[in-house]
XYZ file of C-alpha atoms in Angstrom:
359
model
C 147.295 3.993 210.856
C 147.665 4.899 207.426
C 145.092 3.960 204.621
C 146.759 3.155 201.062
C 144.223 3.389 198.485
C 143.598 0.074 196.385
C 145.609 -0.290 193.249
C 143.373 -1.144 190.957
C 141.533 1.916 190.955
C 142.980 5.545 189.752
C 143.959 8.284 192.102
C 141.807 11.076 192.432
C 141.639 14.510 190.654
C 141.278 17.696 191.849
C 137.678 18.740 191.325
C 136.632 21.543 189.241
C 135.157 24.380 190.482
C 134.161 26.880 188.227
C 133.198 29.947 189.004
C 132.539 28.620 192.623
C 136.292 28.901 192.980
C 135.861 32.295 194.101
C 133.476 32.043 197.006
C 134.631 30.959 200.237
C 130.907 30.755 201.545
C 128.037 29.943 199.329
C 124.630 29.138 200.302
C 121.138 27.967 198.724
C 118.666 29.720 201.248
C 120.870 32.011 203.599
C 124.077 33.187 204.707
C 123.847 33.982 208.838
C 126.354 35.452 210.647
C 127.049 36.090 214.501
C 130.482 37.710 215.693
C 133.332 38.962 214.306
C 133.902 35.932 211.717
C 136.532 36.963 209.175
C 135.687 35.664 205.485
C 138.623 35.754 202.962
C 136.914 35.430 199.276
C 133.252 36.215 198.038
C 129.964 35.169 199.669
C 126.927 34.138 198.327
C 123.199 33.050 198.314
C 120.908 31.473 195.558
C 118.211 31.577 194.922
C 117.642 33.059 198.341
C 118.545 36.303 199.020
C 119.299 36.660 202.505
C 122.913 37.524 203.924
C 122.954 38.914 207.336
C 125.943 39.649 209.738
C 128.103 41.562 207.823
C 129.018 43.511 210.025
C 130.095 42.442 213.007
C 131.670 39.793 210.137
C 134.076 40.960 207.515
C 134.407 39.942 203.934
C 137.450 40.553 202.255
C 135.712 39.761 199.092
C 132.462 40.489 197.050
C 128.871 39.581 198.822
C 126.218 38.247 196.071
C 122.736 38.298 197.201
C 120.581 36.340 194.102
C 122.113 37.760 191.814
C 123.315 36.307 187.821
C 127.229 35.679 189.612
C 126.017 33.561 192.718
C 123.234 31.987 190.430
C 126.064 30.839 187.822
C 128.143 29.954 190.873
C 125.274 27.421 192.397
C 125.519 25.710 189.172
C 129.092 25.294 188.662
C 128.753 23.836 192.246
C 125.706 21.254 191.205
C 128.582 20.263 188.669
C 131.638 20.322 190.988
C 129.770 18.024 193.889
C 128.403 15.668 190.782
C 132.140 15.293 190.018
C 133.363 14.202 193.408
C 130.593 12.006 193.918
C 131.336 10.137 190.658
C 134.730 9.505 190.992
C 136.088 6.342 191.669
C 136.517 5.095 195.317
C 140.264 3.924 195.933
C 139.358 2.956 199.538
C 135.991 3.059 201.712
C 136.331 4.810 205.286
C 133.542 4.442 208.294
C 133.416 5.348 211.874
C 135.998 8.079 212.961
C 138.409 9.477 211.147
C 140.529 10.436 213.934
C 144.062 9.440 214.382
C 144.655 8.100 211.041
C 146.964 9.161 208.288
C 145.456 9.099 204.601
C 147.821 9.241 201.780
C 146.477 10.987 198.218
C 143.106 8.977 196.789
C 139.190 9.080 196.744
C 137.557 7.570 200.479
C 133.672 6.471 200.616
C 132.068 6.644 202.996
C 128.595 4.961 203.029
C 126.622 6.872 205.814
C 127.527 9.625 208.192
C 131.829 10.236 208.935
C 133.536 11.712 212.217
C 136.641 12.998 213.020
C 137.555 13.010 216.858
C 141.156 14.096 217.661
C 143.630 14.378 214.315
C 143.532 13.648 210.926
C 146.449 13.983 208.569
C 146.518 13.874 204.760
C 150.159 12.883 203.856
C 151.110 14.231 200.157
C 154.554 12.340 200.102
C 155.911 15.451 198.733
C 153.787 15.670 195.770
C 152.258 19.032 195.757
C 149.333 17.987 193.490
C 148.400 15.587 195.667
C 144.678 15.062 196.017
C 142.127 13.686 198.392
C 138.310 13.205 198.346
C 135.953 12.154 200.606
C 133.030 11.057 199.061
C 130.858 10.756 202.366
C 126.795 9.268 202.093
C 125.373 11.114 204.814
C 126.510 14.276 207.673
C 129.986 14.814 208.170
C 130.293 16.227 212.116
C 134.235 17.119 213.798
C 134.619 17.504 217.691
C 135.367 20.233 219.408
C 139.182 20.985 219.132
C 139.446 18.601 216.514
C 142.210 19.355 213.342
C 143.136 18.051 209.978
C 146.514 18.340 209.304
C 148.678 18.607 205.826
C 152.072 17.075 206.061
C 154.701 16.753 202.901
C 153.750 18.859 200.757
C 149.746 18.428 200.778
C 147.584 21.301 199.937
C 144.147 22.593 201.053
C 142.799 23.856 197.714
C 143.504 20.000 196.644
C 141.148 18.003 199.920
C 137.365 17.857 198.916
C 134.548 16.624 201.131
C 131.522 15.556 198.893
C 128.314 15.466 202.045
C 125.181 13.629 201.207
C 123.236 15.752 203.424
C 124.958 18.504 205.813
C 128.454 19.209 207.556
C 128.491 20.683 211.482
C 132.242 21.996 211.993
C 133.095 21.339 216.195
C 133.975 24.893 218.339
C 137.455 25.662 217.948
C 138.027 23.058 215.483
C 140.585 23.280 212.154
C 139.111 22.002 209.640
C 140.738 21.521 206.135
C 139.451 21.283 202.545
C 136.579 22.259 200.219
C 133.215 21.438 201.419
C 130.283 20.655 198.721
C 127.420 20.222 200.947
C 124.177 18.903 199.455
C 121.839 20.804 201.691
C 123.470 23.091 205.226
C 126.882 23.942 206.351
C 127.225 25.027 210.375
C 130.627 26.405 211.629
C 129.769 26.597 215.248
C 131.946 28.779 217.449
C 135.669 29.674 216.821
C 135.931 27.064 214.594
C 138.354 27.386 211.407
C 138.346 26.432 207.646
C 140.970 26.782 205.583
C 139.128 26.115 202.209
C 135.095 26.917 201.223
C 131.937 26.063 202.561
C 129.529 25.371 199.787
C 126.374 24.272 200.727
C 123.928 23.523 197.651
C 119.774 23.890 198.859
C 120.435 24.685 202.855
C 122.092 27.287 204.428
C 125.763 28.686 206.188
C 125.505 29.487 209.532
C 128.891 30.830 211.017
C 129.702 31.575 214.638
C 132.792 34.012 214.876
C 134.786 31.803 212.333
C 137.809 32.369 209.855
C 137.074 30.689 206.647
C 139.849 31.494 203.549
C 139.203 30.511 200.642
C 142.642 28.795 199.465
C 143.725 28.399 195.653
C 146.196 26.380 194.629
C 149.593 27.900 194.668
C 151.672 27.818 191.721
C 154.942 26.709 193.676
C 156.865 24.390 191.722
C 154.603 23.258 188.690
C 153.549 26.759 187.652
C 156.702 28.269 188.552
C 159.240 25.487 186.493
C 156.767 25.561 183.554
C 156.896 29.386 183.874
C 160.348 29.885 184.009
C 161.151 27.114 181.186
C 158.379 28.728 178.933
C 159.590 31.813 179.432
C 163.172 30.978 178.912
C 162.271 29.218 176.165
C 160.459 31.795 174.436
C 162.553 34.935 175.414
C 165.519 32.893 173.482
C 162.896 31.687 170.775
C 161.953 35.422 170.320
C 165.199 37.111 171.183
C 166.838 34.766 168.280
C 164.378 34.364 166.199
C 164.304 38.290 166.437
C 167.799 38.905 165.855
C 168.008 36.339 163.492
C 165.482 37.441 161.412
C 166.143 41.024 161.749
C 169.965 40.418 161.033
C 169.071 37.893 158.368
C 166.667 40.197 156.853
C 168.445 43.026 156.712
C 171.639 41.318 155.335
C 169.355 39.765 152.774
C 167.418 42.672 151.690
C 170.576 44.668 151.708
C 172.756 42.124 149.750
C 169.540 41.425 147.327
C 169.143 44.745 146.963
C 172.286 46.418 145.917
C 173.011 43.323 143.763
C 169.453 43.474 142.270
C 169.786 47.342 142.031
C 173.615 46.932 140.688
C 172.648 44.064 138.442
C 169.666 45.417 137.510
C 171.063 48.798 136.925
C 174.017 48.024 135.099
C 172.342 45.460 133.036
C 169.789 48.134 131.761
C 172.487 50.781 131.784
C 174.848 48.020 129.611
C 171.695 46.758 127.513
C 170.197 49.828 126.601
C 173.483 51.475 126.348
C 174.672 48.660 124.489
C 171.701 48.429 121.925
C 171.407 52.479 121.813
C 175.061 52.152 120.398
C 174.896 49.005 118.131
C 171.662 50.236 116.807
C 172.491 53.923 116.696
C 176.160 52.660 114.954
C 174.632 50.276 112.982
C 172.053 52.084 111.577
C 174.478 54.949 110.950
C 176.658 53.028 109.090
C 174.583 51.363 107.375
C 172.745 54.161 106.021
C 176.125 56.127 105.328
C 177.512 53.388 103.725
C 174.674 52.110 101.722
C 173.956 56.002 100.778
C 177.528 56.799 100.033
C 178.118 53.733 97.686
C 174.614 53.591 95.975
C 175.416 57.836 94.870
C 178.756 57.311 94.220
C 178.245 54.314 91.913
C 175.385 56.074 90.477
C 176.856 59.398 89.985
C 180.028 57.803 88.477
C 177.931 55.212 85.972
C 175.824 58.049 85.100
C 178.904 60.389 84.454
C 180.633 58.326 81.868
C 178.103 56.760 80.223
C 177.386 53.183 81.958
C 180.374 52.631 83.814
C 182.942 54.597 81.715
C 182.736 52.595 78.468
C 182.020 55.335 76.536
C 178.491 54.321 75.789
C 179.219 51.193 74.538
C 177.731 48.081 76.325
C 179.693 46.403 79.146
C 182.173 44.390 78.433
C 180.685 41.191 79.771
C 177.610 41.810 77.178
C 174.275 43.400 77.361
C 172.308 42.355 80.799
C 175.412 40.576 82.459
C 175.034 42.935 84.789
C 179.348 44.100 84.879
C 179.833 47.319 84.223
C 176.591 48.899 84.565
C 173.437 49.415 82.118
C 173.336 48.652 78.108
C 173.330 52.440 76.104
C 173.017 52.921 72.472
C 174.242 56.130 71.095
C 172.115 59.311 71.273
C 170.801 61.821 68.749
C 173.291 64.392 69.836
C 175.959 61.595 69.879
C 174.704 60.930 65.859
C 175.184 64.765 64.936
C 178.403 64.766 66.578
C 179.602 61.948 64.850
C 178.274 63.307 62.007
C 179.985 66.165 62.207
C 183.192 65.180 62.510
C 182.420 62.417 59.447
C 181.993 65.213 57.065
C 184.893 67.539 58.305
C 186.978 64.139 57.728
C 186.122 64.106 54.114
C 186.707 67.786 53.938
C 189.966 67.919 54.991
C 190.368 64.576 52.851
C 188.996 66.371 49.576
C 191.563 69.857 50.562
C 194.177 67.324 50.806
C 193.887 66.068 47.907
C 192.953 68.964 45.378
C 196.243 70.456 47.252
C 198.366 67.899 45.492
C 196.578 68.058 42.156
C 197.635 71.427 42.327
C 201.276 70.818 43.252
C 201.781 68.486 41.080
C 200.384 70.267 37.647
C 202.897 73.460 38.501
């Protein structure tokens, strides 16, 4: 008979463990061991300190005796079992549990559960599926008694939240994470695949395999691996290459044209300027010196412009032909001069022809 949880009420999540997740037996008082049990994942006690039975037992694992680990681990367990009890019921459960077949969702049970014969948790092929049991009081199996995982359902994802304490029947399979309030007692041959957790009691095992399971990564993990990684190996990869490429055409191309431009600008400018200014200046200067002496020289030379001395033709301070020069003292003897040798040849002249004529 299979139990559907109720519809108004929301599925189940997988409890947190904490650092619990690493135990596969944890205890409040003691950890006892007779026979060769076989114990895949750490064991602990606190705040007791007792762990006995290792050997004839195995641990494949790390053993914790009061210590700061297994006292951290007791309280992520006070807050896993808190979880699981607080959860929302989808469906209640009494009696036996035998023979049915439970699909994914969170069962109450009021008082005390059994399970006589077979149990199976069906996942419908969802491998997240999860199941607690949210049980009031003990929690005992039968002898030969099994709970079995069909379609998909996992162990690390089955939780049984005990009110008080779990007995697990001889030769039994059992299935799950249990969070015991006070003892858990695996009695002879009997199997776990998942934890026993007991809060305040004790764990009493009796040549038993108990492996602690985690939750695979199968398909979730693995398509969110392989799409992240894909995703960011071609993010990278191009991103990369793209970058690099871009960069590198970019800072090449930007920087032989900036170098070129720059370059050849401030080659062309300074160049440029050097000349114009160096021409200019040249020029100008030559130019400017050449005219100003030659004018000078020349106005100088023959007396304000070649006129002889006399002032330009367009009139004292008109500015054509040069400066306004009266004549000098030596000019005045000169003319002199030649004034009286005038008159002299004037007066021979004439005495000369007084002379001619009389004979």
């Amino acid at each position: 008979m299979a139990v559907l949880p109720t519809p108004a009420h929301a599925i189940g999540v997988a409890v947190p463990l904490g650092t619990a997740a690493s135990f596969a037996v944890l205890a409040g008082q003691s950890v006892t061991n007779t026979g060769p049990s076989t114990i895949t994942g750490d064991v602990g006690v606190s705040p007791g300190t007792s762990v006995t039975g290792f050997p004839p037992g195995t641990v494949s694992g790390v053993i914790h005796a009061a210590d700061a680990v297994a006292l951290q681990a007791q309280t992520d367990l006070t807050v896993a079992y808190n979880n699981a009890a607080g959860q929302a019921s989808d469906a209640s459960v009494s009696g036996d549990l035998g023979g049915r077949t439970l699909n994914p969702g969170v069962y109450t049970a009021s008082s005390s559960i059994g399970l006589t014969g077979s149990l199976t948790l069906d996942a419908h092929g969802d491998p997240n599926a999860v199941w607690i049991f949210q049980v009031g009081s003990t929690l005992t199996t039968a002898s030969a008694s099994r709970v079995l995982l069909v379609n998909g359902a996992a162990p690390c994802n089955v939780f049984w939240k005990i009110g008080s304490s779990a007995t697990i029947g001889t030769n039994s399979t059992f299935v799950g994470n249990i969070l015991a309030l006070t003892s858990i007692s695996a009695t002879t041959g009997a199997t776990i695949d998942g934890r026993a957790l007991a809060r305040n009691g004790s764990v009493t095992l009796d040549t038993n395999t108990i492996t602690r399971e985690t939750c695979s990564t199968g398909g979730t993990t693995s398509g969110t691996t392989s799409g992240t990684t894909a995703g960011t190996t071609a993010g990278t990869s191009g991103g990369t290459t793209g970058g690099t490429t871009g960069g590198s055409t970019a800072g090449t191309t930007g920087g032989t044209t900036g170098g070129t431009t720059s370059g050849t600008t401030a080659g062309t400018t300074a160049g440029t300027t050097s000349g114009t200014t160096a021409g200019t200046t040249a020029g100008t200067t030559g130019g400017a010196t050449s005219g100003t002496t030659a004018g000078t020289t020349g106005g100088g030379a023959s007396g304000g412009g070649g006129s002889g001395g006399r002032p330009p033709v367009g009139g004292v301070g008109t500015g054509v032909g040069g400066a306004a020069q009266g004549p000098s003292a030596t000019e005045i003897t000169i003319g002199g001069i030649l004034v009286g040798l005038s008159l002299t040849v004037v007066g021979f002249l004439v005495v000369r022809r007084r002379a001619l004529t009389g004979s």
